[in-house]
Amino acid sequence: MTTFTPRVFSGVQPTGNLHLGNYLGAIVRFVELQKTHACIYCVVDLHAITVWQDPKELAANTREVTAAFLAAGIDPKANIVFNQSQVPEHAELAWVFNCVARMGWLNRMTQFKEKAGKDRENASVGLFAYPTLMAADILAYLATHVPVGDDQKQHLELTRDIAIKFNNDFAESIAGHGYGEAFFPVTEPLITGPATRVMSLRDGAKKMSKSDPSDLSRINLTDDSDAIARKIRKAKTDPDALPSEVAGLKDRPEADNLVGIYAALARVTRDDVLRDHGGAQFSAFKPALADLAVEVLSPVTAEMQRLMADPGHIDGVLADGTQRARAIAAETVRGAKDVLGLVRSAG
Ligand code: AQP
């Protein structure tokens, strides 16, 4: 059995409107994992351009996601923080994986179907091939663990399938080059954050999303206290009081979502929240939730703003991370090319 050193990789797209779902589903977990693992966190700007981006906004959003990582508590010295486009090995390995993954696998990806919508013919090839680039992001670092929200589960399964197929298809060459039984690890998804699926504040059946046209549907990490309180006040709910047990949240998606957000922010269970707030009307619960959200998020927002006022510092963090990321990714790609029989010319 080939053993791989435990290593965490994950990414966030710089597509604007970084929200509470990204924070609770991913970033909070990124921060925790640095206590136990070597971690690589990436602003995945090549993923962002699978749909059209305004170039100025893309650059600003890349710095904003980096600021959010740092403001939330990611240490860029102990870990690696960088943006994807600066490490060309991601795109290079993605091409290899385009040749390993099968059309049928990609055809099953629900996120492509959702994002392409009815006008599939007009979607970019990049949007379709997104999951192979994601597999390259992860496997370029031989990452063993990937913390993500629930929506990324299917893409992670595809990453595992690609690693397994590569390891099988080239087993003889992998062994012959001294890599043992496996060149790539079969990565474990970590879908275990405080809230793995935060739903829209306007529709409990839809996930909170950067691309939702309604700003009222999400709490952005750049929102001030007034905006947070207003959005929670306007959040869709049903007319009933909160139940005193979790079973009572069944078939009440909006109530379940607000209780889930409260629990995640307070770092307690839904049962704990209902023990304290069971029987309360939303007119009483919403202000309590707004106060809690402001208490937790406002230090992060303030620190993000402080960091964003100094883009030179952010760019320095990214440049340092890029250098360290590239050293690892280049070694992986060199090895993969040897395994594939792509001749290394002298020099
Ligand atoms: N609603 C959510 N609840 C919990 N986790 C979430 N994530 C996203 N939405 C939720 C997690 O955040 C990480 C970064 O996501 P991304 O930037 O790759 O974007 P995404 O998954 O496509 O979702 P977004 O942010 O809402 O963007 P759009 O609107 O473009 O779909 C991932 O770990 C993701 O699981």
Coordinates of C-alpha atoms and ligand atoms in Angstrom, one line a residue:
M1 CA 0.0 0.0 0.0
T2 CA 1.3 3.4 -0.9
T3 CA 0.9 5.8 2.0
F4 CA 0.4 9.5 1.5
T5 CA 1.3 12.2 4.0
P6 CA -2.0 13.7 5.3
R7 CA -2.5 17.0 3.5
V8 CA -5.6 19.3 3.2
F9 CA -6.5 21.2 0.1
S10 CA -9.5 23.3 -0.7
G11 CA -10.6 26.3 -2.7
V12 CA -13.1 29.1 -3.0
Q13 CA -14.1 30.9 -6.2
P14 CA -13.6 34.7 -6.4
T15 CA -17.0 35.2 -8.0
G16 CA -18.1 38.0 -5.6
N17 CA -20.6 38.0 -2.8
L18 CA -18.7 35.7 -0.5
H19 CA -21.4 34.6 2.0
L20 CA -22.3 32.9 5.2
G21 CA -22.6 29.5 3.5
N22 CA -19.0 29.8 2.2
Y23 CA -18.0 30.9 5.7
L24 CA -19.7 28.2 7.8
G25 CA -19.5 25.4 5.1
A26 CA -15.9 25.9 4.2
I27 CA -13.8 28.7 5.7
V28 CA -14.5 27.9 9.4
R29 CA -13.4 24.3 8.7
F30 CA -10.3 25.5 6.9
V31 CA -9.3 27.4 10.0
E32 CA -9.8 24.4 12.3
L33 CA -7.9 22.0 10.1
Q34 CA -4.7 24.0 10.3
K35 CA -4.4 22.8 13.9
T36 CA -4.0 19.2 12.8
H37 CA -2.9 19.2 9.1
A38 CA -0.6 20.9 6.6
C39 CA -3.1 22.9 4.6
I40 CA -3.2 24.5 1.2
Y41 CA -6.0 27.0 0.5
C42 CA -6.5 28.3 -3.0
V43 CA -8.5 31.2 -4.5
V44 CA -9.7 29.3 -7.6
D45 CA -9.8 32.0 -10.2
L46 CA -9.5 29.6 -13.2
H47 CA -12.8 28.1 -12.0
A48 CA -14.4 31.6 -11.8
I49 CA -13.7 32.2 -15.5
T50 CA -15.9 29.2 -16.5
V51 CA -18.5 31.9 -16.6
W52 CA -17.8 35.5 -17.8
Q53 CA -16.2 37.7 -15.2
D54 CA -15.5 41.4 -15.3
P55 CA -11.6 41.5 -15.2
K56 CA -11.5 44.4 -12.6
E57 CA -14.0 42.7 -10.4
L58 CA -12.3 39.3 -10.7
A59 CA -9.0 40.9 -9.5
A60 CA -10.8 42.6 -6.6
N61 CA -12.7 39.5 -5.7
T62 CA -9.5 37.4 -5.6
R63 CA -8.1 39.8 -3.1
E64 CA -11.4 39.8 -1.2
V65 CA -11.4 36.0 -0.8
T66 CA -7.8 36.1 0.3
A67 CA -8.6 38.7 2.9
A68 CA -11.5 36.5 4.1
F69 CA -9.1 33.6 4.5
L70 CA -6.7 35.7 6.6
A71 CA -9.5 37.5 8.5
A72 CA -11.1 34.2 9.5
G73 CA -7.8 33.1 11.0
I74 CA -5.9 31.1 8.3
D75 CA -2.1 31.5 8.9
P76 CA -0.5 31.9 5.5
K77 CA 3.0 31.2 6.9
A78 CA 2.2 27.9 8.5
N79 CA 0.0 27.0 5.5
I80 CA -0.1 27.9 1.8
V81 CA -2.5 30.5 0.5
F82 CA -2.4 31.3 -3.2
N83 CA -4.4 31.9 -6.4
Q84 CA -4.8 29.0 -8.8
S85 CA -4.0 30.8 -12.1
Q86 CA -0.4 31.5 -10.9
V87 CA 0.4 27.8 -10.7
P88 CA 0.2 26.6 -14.3
E89 CA 0.5 23.0 -13.2
H90 CA -3.2 23.0 -12.3
A91 CA -4.2 23.5 -15.9
E92 CA -1.6 21.1 -17.2
L93 CA -2.8 18.3 -14.9
A94 CA -6.4 19.1 -15.8
W95 CA -5.6 18.3 -19.4
V96 CA -4.3 14.9 -18.3
F97 CA -7.5 14.3 -16.3
N98 CA -9.6 15.4 -19.3
C99 CA -8.0 12.3 -21.0
V100 CA -8.7 10.1 -18.0
A101 CA -12.2 11.1 -17.1
R102 CA -15.0 9.7 -19.2
M103 CA -17.7 11.8 -20.9
G104 CA -20.4 9.8 -19.1
W105 CA -18.9 10.8 -15.8
L106 CA -19.0 14.5 -16.5
N107 CA -22.5 14.2 -18.1
R108 CA -23.8 13.1 -14.7
M109 CA -22.6 16.2 -12.9
T110 CA -25.6 18.0 -11.4
Q111 CA -23.8 21.3 -10.9
F112 CA -23.1 21.7 -14.6
K113 CA -26.8 21.0 -15.3
E114 CA -27.9 23.6 -12.8
K115 CA -25.4 26.2 -13.9
A116 CA -25.8 25.7 -17.6
G117 CA -29.5 25.7 -17.2
K118 CA -31.6 25.3 -20.3
D119 CA -29.1 26.9 -22.6
R120 CA -26.6 24.1 -22.4
E121 CA -25.3 24.6 -26.0
N122 CA -24.1 28.1 -25.0
A123 CA -22.3 27.0 -21.8
S124 CA -18.5 27.2 -21.9
V125 CA -16.5 24.0 -22.4
G126 CA -14.7 25.1 -19.2
L127 CA -17.9 24.9 -17.2
F128 CA -18.4 21.3 -18.4
A129 CA -14.8 20.4 -17.7
Y130 CA -14.8 22.2 -14.3
P131 CA -14.7 19.0 -12.2
T132 CA -11.5 17.7 -14.0
L133 CA -9.8 21.0 -13.1
M134 CA -11.0 20.6 -9.5
A135 CA -9.5 17.1 -9.5
A136 CA -6.2 18.6 -10.7
D137 CA -6.3 21.3 -8.0
I138 CA -6.5 18.6 -5.3
L139 CA -4.3 15.9 -6.8
A140 CA -1.5 18.3 -7.8
Y141 CA -0.8 18.4 -4.1
L142 CA -1.6 14.7 -3.5
A143 CA -4.1 16.0 -1.0
T144 CA -5.6 13.4 1.2
H145 CA -8.5 15.4 2.7
V146 CA -10.7 18.1 1.2
P147 CA -13.1 20.2 3.4
V148 CA -16.1 21.3 1.3
G149 CA -19.8 22.1 1.6
D150 CA -22.3 19.4 0.7
D151 CA -22.8 20.8 -2.8
Q152 CA -19.3 19.7 -3.8
K153 CA -19.8 16.0 -2.8
Q154 CA -20.3 14.8 -6.4
H155 CA -17.2 16.6 -7.7
L156 CA -15.2 15.0 -4.9
E157 CA -16.4 11.6 -5.9
L158 CA -15.3 12.3 -9.5
T159 CA -11.8 13.3 -8.1
R160 CA -11.7 9.9 -6.4
D161 CA -12.7 8.1 -9.6
I162 CA -10.1 9.9 -11.6
A163 CA -7.3 9.0 -9.1
I164 CA -8.5 5.4 -9.1
K165 CA -8.6 5.2 -12.9
F166 CA -5.2 6.8 -13.3
N167 CA -3.7 4.5 -10.7
N168 CA -5.2 1.4 -12.5
D169 CA -4.6 2.5 -16.1
F170 CA -0.9 3.1 -15.4
A171 CA -0.3 0.6 -12.6
E172 CA 2.7 -1.0 -14.3
S173 CA 4.3 2.3 -15.1
I174 CA 3.6 3.7 -11.6
A175 CA 5.3 0.7 -10.0
G176 CA 8.1 0.8 -12.6
H177 CA 8.9 4.4 -11.7
G178 CA 9.1 3.5 -8.0
Y179 CA 5.8 5.0 -6.8
G180 CA 4.4 1.7 -5.5
E181 CA 0.8 0.9 -6.1
A182 CA -0.7 4.3 -6.4
F183 CA 0.5 7.6 -7.8
F184 CA -2.5 9.6 -6.6
P185 CA -4.3 9.3 -3.2
V186 CA -8.0 8.6 -3.1
T187 CA -9.0 11.8 -1.4
E188 CA -11.4 11.9 1.5
P189 CA -14.1 14.6 1.4
L190 CA -14.6 16.3 4.8
I191 CA -18.2 17.4 4.7
T192 CA -18.4 18.1 8.4
G193 CA -18.3 21.9 9.0
P194 CA -20.7 23.6 11.5
A195 CA -23.2 24.0 8.6
T196 CA -22.5 21.9 5.5
R197 CA -25.5 23.3 3.6
V198 CA -26.8 26.8 4.5
M199 CA -30.0 27.6 2.6
S200 CA -31.2 30.8 1.0
L201 CA -32.9 33.3 3.4
R202 CA -35.6 33.7 0.8
D203 CA -36.2 30.0 -0.1
G204 CA -35.5 27.2 2.3
A205 CA -35.3 24.7 -0.7
K206 CA -32.4 26.5 -2.4
K207 CA -28.8 26.8 -1.1
M208 CA -27.4 30.2 -0.2
S209 CA -25.4 31.1 -3.3
K210 CA -23.2 33.9 -4.6
S211 CA -25.0 33.9 -7.9
D212 CA -28.6 34.3 -6.5
P213 CA -29.9 37.5 -8.0
S214 CA -31.5 38.5 -4.7
D215 CA -29.1 40.0 -2.3
L216 CA -31.7 39.4 0.4
S217 CA -31.1 35.6 -0.1
R218 CA -27.7 35.7 1.6
I219 CA -25.6 37.3 4.3
N220 CA -22.4 38.6 2.6
L221 CA -19.2 38.7 4.6
T222 CA -19.0 42.3 3.7
D223 CA -22.4 43.2 5.1
D224 CA -22.6 45.7 8.0
S225 CA -24.7 45.1 11.1
D226 CA -27.7 46.9 9.7
A227 CA -27.7 44.9 6.5
I228 CA -27.4 41.6 8.5
A229 CA -30.2 42.6 10.8
R230 CA -32.4 43.7 7.9
K231 CA -31.8 40.4 5.9
I232 CA -32.6 38.2 8.9
R233 CA -35.7 40.3 9.7
K234 CA -36.9 39.8 6.1
A235 CA -36.0 36.1 6.0
K236 CA -38.8 33.9 4.8
T237 CA -40.5 32.0 7.7
D238 CA -43.7 30.2 8.4
P239 CA -46.3 31.6 10.9
D240 CA -45.7 29.0 13.6
A241 CA -43.6 29.3 16.8
L242 CA -40.3 27.4 17.0
P243 CA -40.7 23.8 18.2
S244 CA -39.0 22.6 21.3
E245 CA -37.5 19.5 19.6
V246 CA -35.6 19.0 16.3
A247 CA -38.3 16.6 15.0
G248 CA -40.6 19.6 14.9
L249 CA -38.5 21.2 12.2
K250 CA -39.4 18.5 9.7
D251 CA -41.1 20.0 6.6
R252 CA -40.3 23.5 7.9
P253 CA -37.2 24.3 5.7
E254 CA -37.0 28.0 6.5
A255 CA -37.3 27.4 10.3
D256 CA -34.8 24.6 10.1
N257 CA -32.3 26.8 8.2
L258 CA -32.5 29.7 10.7
V259 CA -32.1 27.3 13.6
G260 CA -29.2 25.6 11.8
I261 CA -27.5 29.0 11.2
Y262 CA -27.9 29.9 14.9
A263 CA -26.5 26.6 16.0
A264 CA -23.5 26.9 13.6
L265 CA -22.7 30.5 14.7
A266 CA -23.1 29.7 18.4
R267 CA -21.2 26.4 18.0
V268 CA -24.0 24.4 19.7
T269 CA -26.4 21.8 18.4
R270 CA -29.9 22.4 17.0
D271 CA -31.3 20.7 20.2
D272 CA -29.4 23.3 22.3
V273 CA -31.0 26.1 20.3
L274 CA -34.5 24.7 20.6
R275 CA -34.0 24.1 24.3
D276 CA -33.4 27.9 24.7
H277 CA -35.7 29.2 22.0
G278 CA -38.4 26.5 21.6
G279 CA -41.9 28.1 21.7
A280 CA -40.5 31.5 20.6
Q281 CA -42.1 33.4 17.7
F282 CA -39.8 34.4 14.9
S283 CA -40.4 38.0 15.9
A284 CA -38.3 37.2 19.0
F285 CA -36.0 34.6 17.5
K286 CA -34.9 36.7 14.5
P287 CA -33.4 39.6 16.6
A288 CA -31.5 37.1 18.7
L289 CA -30.1 35.5 15.6
A290 CA -29.2 38.9 14.1
D291 CA -27.3 39.9 17.3
L292 CA -25.4 36.6 17.2
A293 CA -24.6 36.9 13.5
V294 CA -23.3 40.4 14.0
E295 CA -21.3 39.4 17.1
V296 CA -19.6 36.5 15.1
L297 CA -19.2 38.1 11.7
S298 CA -18.4 41.8 12.5
P299 CA -14.8 41.1 13.6
V300 CA -14.2 39.1 10.5
T301 CA -15.7 41.8 8.3
A302 CA -13.7 44.5 10.0
E303 CA -10.5 42.6 9.6
M304 CA -11.3 41.9 5.9
Q305 CA -11.7 45.6 5.3
R306 CA -8.5 46.4 7.1
L307 CA -6.6 43.9 4.9
M308 CA -8.3 45.0 1.7
A309 CA -7.1 48.5 2.3
D310 CA -3.6 47.2 1.8
P311 CA -3.7 45.2 -1.5
G312 CA 0.1 45.1 -1.6
H313 CA 0.2 43.0 1.5
I314 CA -2.4 40.6 0.1
D315 CA -0.5 40.3 -3.2
G316 CA 2.6 39.5 -1.1
V317 CA 0.8 36.7 0.7
L318 CA -0.3 35.3 -2.6
A319 CA 3.1 35.6 -4.2
D320 CA 4.7 33.7 -1.3
G321 CA 2.0 31.0 -1.4
T322 CA 2.4 30.7 -5.2
Q323 CA 6.1 29.9 -4.9
R324 CA 5.6 27.3 -2.3
A325 CA 2.5 25.7 -4.0
R326 CA 4.3 25.6 -7.3
A327 CA 7.3 23.6 -5.9
I328 CA 4.9 20.8 -4.8
A329 CA 2.6 20.9 -7.9
A330 CA 5.6 20.9 -10.3
E331 CA 7.0 17.7 -8.7
T332 CA 3.7 16.0 -9.0
V333 CA 3.3 16.9 -12.7
R334 CA 6.8 15.9 -13.4
G335 CA 6.1 12.5 -11.9
A336 CA 2.8 12.1 -13.7
K337 CA 4.5 12.9 -17.0
D338 CA 7.1 10.2 -16.4
V339 CA 4.3 7.7 -15.5
L340 CA 2.4 8.6 -18.7
G341 CA 5.5 8.2 -20.9
L342 CA 5.7 11.9 -21.9
V343 CA 9.4 12.2 -22.7
R344 CA 11.4 14.7 -20.6
S345 CA 13.9 16.4 -22.8
A346 CA 17.3 17.3 -21.4
G347 CA 18.1 20.8 -20.2
Ligands
AQP1 N1 -24.8 27.4 0.9 C1 -23.7 26.8 1.3 N2 -23.7 26.1 2.4 C2 -22.5 25.5 2.8 N3 -21.4 25.5 2.1 C3 -21.4 26.2 0.9 N4 -20.5 26.4 0.0 C4 -21.0 27.1 -1.0 N5 -22.3 27.4 -0.8 C5 -22.5 26.8 0.4 C6 -19.1 25.9 0.1 O1 -18.2 27.0 0.0 C7 -17.0 26.6 -0.6 C8 -16.6 27.5 -1.7 O2 -17.6 27.6 -2.7 P1 -17.3 28.0 -4.2 O3 -16.7 29.3 -4.2 O4 -16.5 27.0 -4.9 O5 -18.7 28.2 -4.9 P2 -20.0 27.2 -5.0 O6 -19.8 25.9 -4.3 O7 -20.3 27.1 -6.5 O8 -21.1 28.0 -4.3 P3 -21.5 29.5 -4.2 O9 -20.5 30.1 -3.3 O10 -22.8 29.7 -3.8 O11 -21.3 30.0 -5.7 P4 -22.4 29.9 -6.9 O12 -23.5 30.8 -6.7 O13 -21.6 30.3 -8.1 O14 -22.9 28.4 -7.0 C9 -17.2 25.2 -1.2 O15 -16.6 24.3 -0.3 C10 -18.7 25.0 -1.1 O16 -19.1 23.7 -0.9

